[in-house]
Coordinates of C-alpha atoms and ligand atoms in Angstrom, one line a residue:
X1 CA -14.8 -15.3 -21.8
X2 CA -15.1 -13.5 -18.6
X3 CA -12.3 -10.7 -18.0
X4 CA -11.9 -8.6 -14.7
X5 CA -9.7 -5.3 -14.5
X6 CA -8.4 -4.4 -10.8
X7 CA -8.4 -0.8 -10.5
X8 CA -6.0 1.3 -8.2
X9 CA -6.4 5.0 -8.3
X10 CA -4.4 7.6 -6.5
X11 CA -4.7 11.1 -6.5
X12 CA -3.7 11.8 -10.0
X13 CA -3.2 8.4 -11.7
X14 CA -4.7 5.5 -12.5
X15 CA -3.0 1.9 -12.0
X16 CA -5.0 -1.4 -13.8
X17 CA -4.5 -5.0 -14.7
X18 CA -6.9 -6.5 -17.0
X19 CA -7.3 -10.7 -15.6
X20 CA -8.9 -13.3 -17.9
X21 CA -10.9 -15.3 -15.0
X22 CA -11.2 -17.7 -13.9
X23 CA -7.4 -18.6 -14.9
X24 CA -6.1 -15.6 -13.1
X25 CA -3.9 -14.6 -16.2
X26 CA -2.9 -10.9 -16.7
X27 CA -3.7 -10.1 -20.4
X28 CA -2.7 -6.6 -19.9
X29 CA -1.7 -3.9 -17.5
X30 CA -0.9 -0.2 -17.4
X31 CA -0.5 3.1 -15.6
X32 CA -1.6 6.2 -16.5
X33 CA 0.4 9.1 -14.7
X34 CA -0.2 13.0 -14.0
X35 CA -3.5 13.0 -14.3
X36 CA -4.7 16.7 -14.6
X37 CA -1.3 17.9 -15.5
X38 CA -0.5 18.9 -19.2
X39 CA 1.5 15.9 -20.1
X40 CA -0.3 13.1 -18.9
X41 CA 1.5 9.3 -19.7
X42 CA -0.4 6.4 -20.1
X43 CA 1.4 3.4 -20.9
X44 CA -0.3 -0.6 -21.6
X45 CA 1.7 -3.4 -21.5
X46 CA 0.3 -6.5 -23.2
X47 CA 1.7 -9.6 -24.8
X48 CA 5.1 -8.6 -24.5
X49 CA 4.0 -5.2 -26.0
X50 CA 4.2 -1.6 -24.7
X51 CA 2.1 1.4 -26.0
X52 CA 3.4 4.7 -24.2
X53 CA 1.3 7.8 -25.2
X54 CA 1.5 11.2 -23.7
X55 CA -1.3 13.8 -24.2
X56 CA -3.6 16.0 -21.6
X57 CA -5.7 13.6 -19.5
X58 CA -7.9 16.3 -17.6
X59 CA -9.3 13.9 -14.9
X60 CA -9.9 10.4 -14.1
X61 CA -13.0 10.1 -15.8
X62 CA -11.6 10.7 -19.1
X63 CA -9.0 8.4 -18.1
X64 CA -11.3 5.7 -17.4
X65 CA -12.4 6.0 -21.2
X66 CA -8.9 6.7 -22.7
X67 CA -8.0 3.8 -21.4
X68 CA -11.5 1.1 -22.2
X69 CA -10.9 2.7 -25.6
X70 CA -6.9 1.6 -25.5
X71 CA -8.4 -2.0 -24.5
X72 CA -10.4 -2.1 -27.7
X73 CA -7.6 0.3 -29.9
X74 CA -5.3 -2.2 -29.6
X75 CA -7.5 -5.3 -29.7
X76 CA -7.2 -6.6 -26.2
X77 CA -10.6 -6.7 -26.1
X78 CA -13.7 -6.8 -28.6
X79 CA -16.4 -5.6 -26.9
X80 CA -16.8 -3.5 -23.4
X81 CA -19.1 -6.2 -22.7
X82 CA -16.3 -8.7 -22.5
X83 CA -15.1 -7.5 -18.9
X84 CA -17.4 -8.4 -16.8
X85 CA -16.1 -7.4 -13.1
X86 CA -14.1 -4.4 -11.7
X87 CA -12.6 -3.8 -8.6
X88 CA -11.5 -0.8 -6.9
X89 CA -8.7 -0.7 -4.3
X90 CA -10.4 2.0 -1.6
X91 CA -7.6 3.5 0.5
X92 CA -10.0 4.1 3.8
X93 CA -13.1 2.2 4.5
X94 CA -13.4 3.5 8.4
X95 CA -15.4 1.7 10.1
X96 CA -18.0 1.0 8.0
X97 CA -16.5 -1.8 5.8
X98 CA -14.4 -4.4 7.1
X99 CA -14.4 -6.6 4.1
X100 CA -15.0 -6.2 0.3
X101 CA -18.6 -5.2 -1.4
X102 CA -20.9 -4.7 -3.8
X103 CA -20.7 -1.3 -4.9
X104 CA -24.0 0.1 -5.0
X105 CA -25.1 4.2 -5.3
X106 CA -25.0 4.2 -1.0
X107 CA -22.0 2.2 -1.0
X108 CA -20.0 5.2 -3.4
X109 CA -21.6 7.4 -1.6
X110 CA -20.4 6.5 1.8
X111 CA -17.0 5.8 0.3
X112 CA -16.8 9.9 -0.6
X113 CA -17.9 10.6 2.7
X114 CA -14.8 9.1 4.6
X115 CA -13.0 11.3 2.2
X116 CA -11.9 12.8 5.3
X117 CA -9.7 9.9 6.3
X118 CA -8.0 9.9 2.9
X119 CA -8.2 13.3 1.1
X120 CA -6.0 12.3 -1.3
X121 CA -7.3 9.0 -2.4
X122 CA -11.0 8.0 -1.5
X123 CA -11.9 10.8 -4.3
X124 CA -9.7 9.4 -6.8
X125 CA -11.5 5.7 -5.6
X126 CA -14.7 7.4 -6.1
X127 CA -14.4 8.9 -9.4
X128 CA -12.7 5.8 -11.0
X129 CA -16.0 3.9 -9.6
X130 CA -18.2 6.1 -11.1
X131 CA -16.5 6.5 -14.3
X132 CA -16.5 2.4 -14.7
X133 CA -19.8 2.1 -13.3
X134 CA -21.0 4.3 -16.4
X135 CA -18.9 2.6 -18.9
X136 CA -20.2 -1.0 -17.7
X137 CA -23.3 -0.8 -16.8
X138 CA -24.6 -4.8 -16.5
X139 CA -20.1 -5.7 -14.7
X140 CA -20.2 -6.6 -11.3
X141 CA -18.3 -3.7 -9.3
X142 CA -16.4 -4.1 -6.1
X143 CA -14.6 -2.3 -3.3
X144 CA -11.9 -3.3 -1.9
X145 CA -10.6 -1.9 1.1
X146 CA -6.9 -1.2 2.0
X147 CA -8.0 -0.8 5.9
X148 CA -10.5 -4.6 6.2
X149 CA -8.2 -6.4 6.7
X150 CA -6.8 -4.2 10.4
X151 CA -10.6 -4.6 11.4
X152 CA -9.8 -7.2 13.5
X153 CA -7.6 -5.2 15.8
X154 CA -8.3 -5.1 19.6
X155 CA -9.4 -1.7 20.8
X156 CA -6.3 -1.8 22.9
X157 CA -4.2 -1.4 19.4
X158 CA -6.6 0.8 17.6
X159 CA -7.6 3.6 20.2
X160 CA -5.2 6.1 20.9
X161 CA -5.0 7.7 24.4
X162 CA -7.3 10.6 23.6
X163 CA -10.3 11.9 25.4
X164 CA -13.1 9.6 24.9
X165 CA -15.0 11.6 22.8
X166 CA -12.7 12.2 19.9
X167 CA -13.1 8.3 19.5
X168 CA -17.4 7.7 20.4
X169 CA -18.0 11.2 18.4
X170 CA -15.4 11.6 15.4
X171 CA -14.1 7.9 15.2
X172 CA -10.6 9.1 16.0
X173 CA -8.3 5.6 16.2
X174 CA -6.2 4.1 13.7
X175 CA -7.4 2.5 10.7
X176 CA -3.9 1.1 9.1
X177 CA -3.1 0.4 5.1
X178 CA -2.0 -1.9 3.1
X179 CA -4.1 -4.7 4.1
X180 CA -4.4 -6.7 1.0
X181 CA -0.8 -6.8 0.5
X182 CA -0.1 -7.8 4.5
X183 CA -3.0 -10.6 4.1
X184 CA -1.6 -11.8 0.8
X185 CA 1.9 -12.1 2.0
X186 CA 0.8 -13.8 4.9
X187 CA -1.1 -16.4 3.3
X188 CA 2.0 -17.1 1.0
X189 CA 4.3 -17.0 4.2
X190 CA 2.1 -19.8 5.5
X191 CA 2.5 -21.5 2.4
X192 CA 6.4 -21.0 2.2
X193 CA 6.7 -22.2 6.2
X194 CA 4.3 -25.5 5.5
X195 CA 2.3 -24.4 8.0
X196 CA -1.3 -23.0 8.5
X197 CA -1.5 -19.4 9.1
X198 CA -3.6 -20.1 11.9
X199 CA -0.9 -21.4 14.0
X200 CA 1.4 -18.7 13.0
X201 CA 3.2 -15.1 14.3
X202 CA 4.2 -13.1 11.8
X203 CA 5.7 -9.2 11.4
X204 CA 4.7 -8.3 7.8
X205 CA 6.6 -5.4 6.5
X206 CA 5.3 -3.9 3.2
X207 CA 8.5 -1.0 2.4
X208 CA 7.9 0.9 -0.7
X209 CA 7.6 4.3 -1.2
X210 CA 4.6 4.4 1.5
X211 CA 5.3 1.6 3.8
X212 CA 3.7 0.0 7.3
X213 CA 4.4 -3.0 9.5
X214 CA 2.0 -5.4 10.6
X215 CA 1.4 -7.8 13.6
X216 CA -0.4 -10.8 12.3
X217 CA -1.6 -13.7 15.1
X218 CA -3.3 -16.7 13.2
X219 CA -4.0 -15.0 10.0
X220 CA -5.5 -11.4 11.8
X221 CA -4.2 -8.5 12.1
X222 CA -3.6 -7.1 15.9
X223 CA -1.4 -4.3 15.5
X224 CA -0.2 -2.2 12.5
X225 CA 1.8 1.2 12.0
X226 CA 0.0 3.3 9.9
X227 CA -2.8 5.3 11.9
X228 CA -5.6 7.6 11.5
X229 CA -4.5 8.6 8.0
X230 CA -1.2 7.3 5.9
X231 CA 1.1 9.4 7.6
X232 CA 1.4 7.7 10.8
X233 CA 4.1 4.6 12.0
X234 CA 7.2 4.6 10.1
X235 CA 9.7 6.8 8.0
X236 CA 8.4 7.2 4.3
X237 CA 9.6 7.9 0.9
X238 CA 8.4 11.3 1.8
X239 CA 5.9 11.5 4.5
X240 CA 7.3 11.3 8.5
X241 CA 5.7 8.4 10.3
X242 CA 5.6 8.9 13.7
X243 CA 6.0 12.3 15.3
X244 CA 5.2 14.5 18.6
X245 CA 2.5 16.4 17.5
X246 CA 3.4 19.6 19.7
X247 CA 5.8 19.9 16.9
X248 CA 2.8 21.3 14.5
X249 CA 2.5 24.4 16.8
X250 CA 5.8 25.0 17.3
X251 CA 6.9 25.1 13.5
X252 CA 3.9 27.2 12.7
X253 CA 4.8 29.8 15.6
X254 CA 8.7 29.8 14.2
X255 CA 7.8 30.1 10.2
X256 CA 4.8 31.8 10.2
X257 CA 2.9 29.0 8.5
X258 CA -0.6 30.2 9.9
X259 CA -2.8 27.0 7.7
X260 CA -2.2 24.0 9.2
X261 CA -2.8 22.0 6.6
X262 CA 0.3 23.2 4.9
X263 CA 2.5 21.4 7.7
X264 CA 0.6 18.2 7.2
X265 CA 1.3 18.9 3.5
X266 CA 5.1 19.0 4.2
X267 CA 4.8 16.4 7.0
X268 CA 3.2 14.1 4.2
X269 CA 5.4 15.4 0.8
X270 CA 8.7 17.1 1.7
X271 CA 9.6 14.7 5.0
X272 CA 10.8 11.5 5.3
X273 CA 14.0 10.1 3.0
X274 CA 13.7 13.0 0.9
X275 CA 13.5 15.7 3.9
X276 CA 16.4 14.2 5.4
X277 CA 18.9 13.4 2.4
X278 CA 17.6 16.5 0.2
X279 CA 18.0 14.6 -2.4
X280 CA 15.5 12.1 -3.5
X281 CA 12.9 9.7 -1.8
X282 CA 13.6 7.2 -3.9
X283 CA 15.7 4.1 -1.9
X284 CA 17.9 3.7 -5.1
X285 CA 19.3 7.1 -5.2
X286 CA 19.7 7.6 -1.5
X287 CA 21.7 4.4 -1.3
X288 CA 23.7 5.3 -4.6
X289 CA 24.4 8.5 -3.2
X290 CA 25.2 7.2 0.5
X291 CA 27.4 4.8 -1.5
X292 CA 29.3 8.2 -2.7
X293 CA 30.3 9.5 0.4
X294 CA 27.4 11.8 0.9
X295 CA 26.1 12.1 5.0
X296 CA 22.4 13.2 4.3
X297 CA 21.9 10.2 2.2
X298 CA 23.6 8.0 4.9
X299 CA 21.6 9.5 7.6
X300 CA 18.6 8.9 5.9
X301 CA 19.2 5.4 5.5
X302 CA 20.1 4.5 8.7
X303 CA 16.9 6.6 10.4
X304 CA 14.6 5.1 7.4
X305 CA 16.1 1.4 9.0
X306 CA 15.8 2.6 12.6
X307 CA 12.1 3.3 12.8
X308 CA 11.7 -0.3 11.2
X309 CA 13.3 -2.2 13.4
X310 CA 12.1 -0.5 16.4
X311 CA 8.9 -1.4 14.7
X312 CA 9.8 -5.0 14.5
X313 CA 10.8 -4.6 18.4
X314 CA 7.5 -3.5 19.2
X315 CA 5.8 -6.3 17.0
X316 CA 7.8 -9.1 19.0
X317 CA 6.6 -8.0 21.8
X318 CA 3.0 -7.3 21.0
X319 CA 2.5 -11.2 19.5
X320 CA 5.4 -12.3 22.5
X321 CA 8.0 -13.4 19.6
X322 CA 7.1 -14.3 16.2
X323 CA 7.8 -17.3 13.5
X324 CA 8.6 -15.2 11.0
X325 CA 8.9 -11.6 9.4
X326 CA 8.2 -10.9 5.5
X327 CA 9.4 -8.1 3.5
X328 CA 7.5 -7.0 0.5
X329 CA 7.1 -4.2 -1.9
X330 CA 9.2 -1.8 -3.8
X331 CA 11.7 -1.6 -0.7
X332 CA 10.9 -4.7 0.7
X333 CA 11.2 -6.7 -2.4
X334 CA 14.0 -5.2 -3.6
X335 CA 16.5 -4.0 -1.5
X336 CA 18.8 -6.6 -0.2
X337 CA 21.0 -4.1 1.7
X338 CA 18.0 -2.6 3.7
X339 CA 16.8 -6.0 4.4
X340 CA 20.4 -6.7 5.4
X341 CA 20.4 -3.2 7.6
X342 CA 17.5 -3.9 9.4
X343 CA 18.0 -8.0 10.4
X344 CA 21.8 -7.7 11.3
X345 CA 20.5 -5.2 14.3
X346 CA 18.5 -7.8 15.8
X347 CA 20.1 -11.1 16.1
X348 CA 19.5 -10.8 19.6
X349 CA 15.9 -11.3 18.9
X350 CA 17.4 -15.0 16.9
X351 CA 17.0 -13.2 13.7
X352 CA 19.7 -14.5 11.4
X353 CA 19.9 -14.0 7.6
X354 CA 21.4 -15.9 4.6
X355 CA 23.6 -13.6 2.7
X356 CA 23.9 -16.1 -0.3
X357 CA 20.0 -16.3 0.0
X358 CA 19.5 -12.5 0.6
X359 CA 20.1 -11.3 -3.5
X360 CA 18.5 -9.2 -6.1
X361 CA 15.5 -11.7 -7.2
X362 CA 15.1 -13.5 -3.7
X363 CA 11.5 -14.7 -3.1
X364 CA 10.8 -17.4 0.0
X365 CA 13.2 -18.2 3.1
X366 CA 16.2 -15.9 3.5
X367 CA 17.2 -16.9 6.8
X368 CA 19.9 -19.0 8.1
X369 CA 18.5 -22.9 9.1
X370 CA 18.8 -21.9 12.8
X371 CA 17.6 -18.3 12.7
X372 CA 14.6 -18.6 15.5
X373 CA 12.9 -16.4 13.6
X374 CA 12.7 -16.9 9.9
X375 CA 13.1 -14.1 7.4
X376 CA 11.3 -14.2 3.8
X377 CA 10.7 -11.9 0.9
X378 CA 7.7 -12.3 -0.8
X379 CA 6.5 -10.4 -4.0
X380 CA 3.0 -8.8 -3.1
X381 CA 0.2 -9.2 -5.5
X382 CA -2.6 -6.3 -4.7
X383 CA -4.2 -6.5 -7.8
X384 CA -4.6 -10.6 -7.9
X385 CA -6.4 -10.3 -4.3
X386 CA -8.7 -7.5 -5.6
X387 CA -9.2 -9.4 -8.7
X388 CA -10.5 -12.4 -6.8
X389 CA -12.5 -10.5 -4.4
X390 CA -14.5 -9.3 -7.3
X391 CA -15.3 -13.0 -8.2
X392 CA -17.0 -13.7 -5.0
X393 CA -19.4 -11.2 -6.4
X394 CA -19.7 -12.6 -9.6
Ligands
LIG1 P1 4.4 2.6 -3.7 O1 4.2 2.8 -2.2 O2 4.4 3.9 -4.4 O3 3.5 1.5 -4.3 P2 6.5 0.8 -4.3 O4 6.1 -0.4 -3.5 O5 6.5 0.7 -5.8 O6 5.9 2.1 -3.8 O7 8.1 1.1 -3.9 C1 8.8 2.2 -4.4 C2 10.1 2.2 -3.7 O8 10.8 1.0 -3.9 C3 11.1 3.3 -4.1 O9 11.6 4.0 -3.0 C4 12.1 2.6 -4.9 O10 13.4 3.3 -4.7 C5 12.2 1.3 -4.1 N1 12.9 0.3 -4.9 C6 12.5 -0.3 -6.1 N2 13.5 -1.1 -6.5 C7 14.6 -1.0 -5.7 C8 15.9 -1.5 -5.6 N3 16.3 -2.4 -6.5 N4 16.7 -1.2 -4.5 C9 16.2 -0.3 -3.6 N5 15.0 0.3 -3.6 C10 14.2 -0.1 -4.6

């Protein structure tokens, strides 16, 4: 028996799915939240079972073992021994990796050092590497990169119009996010269409609470909305997307914020659907509460949906029209009435959707039979595409 656990680790928790390979099935899966904070929750959900427990998790080593010990508590597994592969979704690679690896002692290493590119994240990557790398010491571990799969992009999308130097001596340009998720719902768009993704356009749109937009010409990404760092291209749960950066000065002359780090804090935490509604940045309660009457909430909605669509704009006319656009994650999957939002405003482009087809639950072809442009939803699967990564390595 050969098992396989994707790891996904943010800044204070800990996401995993447990595979049995080489069948692909989940055996188990669970989340451990607030990491470092006195109640931490860690919840595993296997064979139609749930175990939630709360208790101080101090960091993510220890998390790491509370949870290989959960595996083995509750008789998912045996033996330690049993999983025999583990990879690790790395928010920033730079430009040192453009596809998945063997992590070795350089390769952790050098993921730590792009830290810069991903404060929050590439230090949670690194410690649940090392914490698994100690644990399982004869597993095969992998990174996987959230930015490989933008390395394809032409310099003309991936500078930005800075002095030369930022770029040749600090690697300034944009990096994007996502990746996996755009390359797995593109590959399952191809499917969908009957067609091979070679021959195809596509706008990928992964909307959750982060969210970015891709431009995808035969199966490689040319264009993408997140930038530098995760707080670029468009409107968030709670970060700004896209901005004129002369507003930093201007709001640190005017509050008397004098570390600018604590704008970028608010520009990435206390902007986006919750800045604007002042209510939540979760999509469900700002369309509940739009729903109620209330104008924050509405305004919200329809900026969240502007910024995408003006993305899509910019998408058709970077790949000169497209076969198709796909919606995915929490947003994306979910919400039929921002789906609904966001194609109504461009029929000019021939983008036409199925109202009967666009429902809670939908997964393929949502578009009318004549739409020029095709609209799906397709559920992303992260975890399954760093899960088989790791078996290349096996
Ligand atoms: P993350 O970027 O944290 O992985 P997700 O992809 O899980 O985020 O997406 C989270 C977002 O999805 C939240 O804003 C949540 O409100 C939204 N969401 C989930 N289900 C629905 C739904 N039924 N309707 C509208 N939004 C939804």
């Amino acid at each position: 028996m050969s098992k396989t656990i994707a790891i996904n680790a943010g800044s204070s928790s800990l996401k995993w799915q447990l595979y049995e390979m080489p069948e692909e099935t989940v055996i188990a899966k669970g989340l451990i939240e607030r990491i470092g904070l006195p109640e931490s929750v860690s919840t595993v959900s296997f064979a139609g079972d749930k175990q939630v427990v709360t208790k101080a998790i101090h960091n993510h080593t220890e998390a790491v073992s509370i949870l290989m010990n959960d595996l083995k508590a509750l008789k998912i597994i045996e033996h330690f021994s049993e999983i025999t592969g583990t990879g690790h979704r790395v928010v920033a690679g730079g430009e040192l990796f453009n596809s998945s690896v063997l992590i070795t002692d350089e390769v952790a290493k050098q993921i730590e050092e792009l830290s810069d590119l991903a404060p929050l994240h590439n230090p949670a990557n690194v410690s649940g590497i090392h914490a698994f790398r100690a644990l399982l010491p004869n597993a095969t571990h992998v990174a996987v990169f959230d930015t490989a799969f933008h390395s394809t992009m032409p310099p003309v999308a991936f500078r930005y119009p800075v002095p030369n130097a930022y770029y040749d001596q600090y690697a300034v340009r944009k990096y994007g996010a996502h990746g996996t998720s755009h390359m797995y719902v593109a590959q399952k768009a191809a499917d969908y269409l009957g067609k091979p993704l070679d021959d195809l356009k596509l706008i990928t749109a992964h909307i959750g609470n982060g969210g970015s937009l891709t431009a995808i010409a035969g199966g490689k990404s040319i264009d993408t909305s997140m930038g530098f760092t995760p707080l670029a291209g468009i409107m968030m749960g709670t970060r700004t997307g896209e901005l004129d950066a002369s507003i930093i000065p201007y709001i640190m002359a005017k509050t008397g914020i004098t570390d600018v780090s604590e704008v970028i804090d608010i520009f990435n935490k206390k902007s986006g659907l919750a800045g604007i509604s002042e209510l939540s940045s979760d999509m469900r309660d700002i369309i509940k509460s739009r729903d109620a009457g209330d104008e924050k909430a509405a305004l919200a909605f329809d900026m969240f949906v502007d910024r995408i669509q003006k993305y899509i704009g910019q998408y058709l006319a970077v790949l000169n029209g497209a076969d198709a656009i796909v919606f995915t994650a929490g947003i994306g999957e979910n919400s039929f009435e921002v789906r609904k939002a966001i194609i109504d405003g461009l029929s000019w482009f021939g983008l036409d959707i199925d109202d009967s087809k666009n429902v809670v639950g939908a997964d393929g072809i949502i578009s009318t039979p004549n739409a020029k442009v095709k609209v799906l939803v397709i559920p992303t699967d992260e975890e399954l595409v760093i899960t088989r990564d790791v078996e290349k390595f096996k």
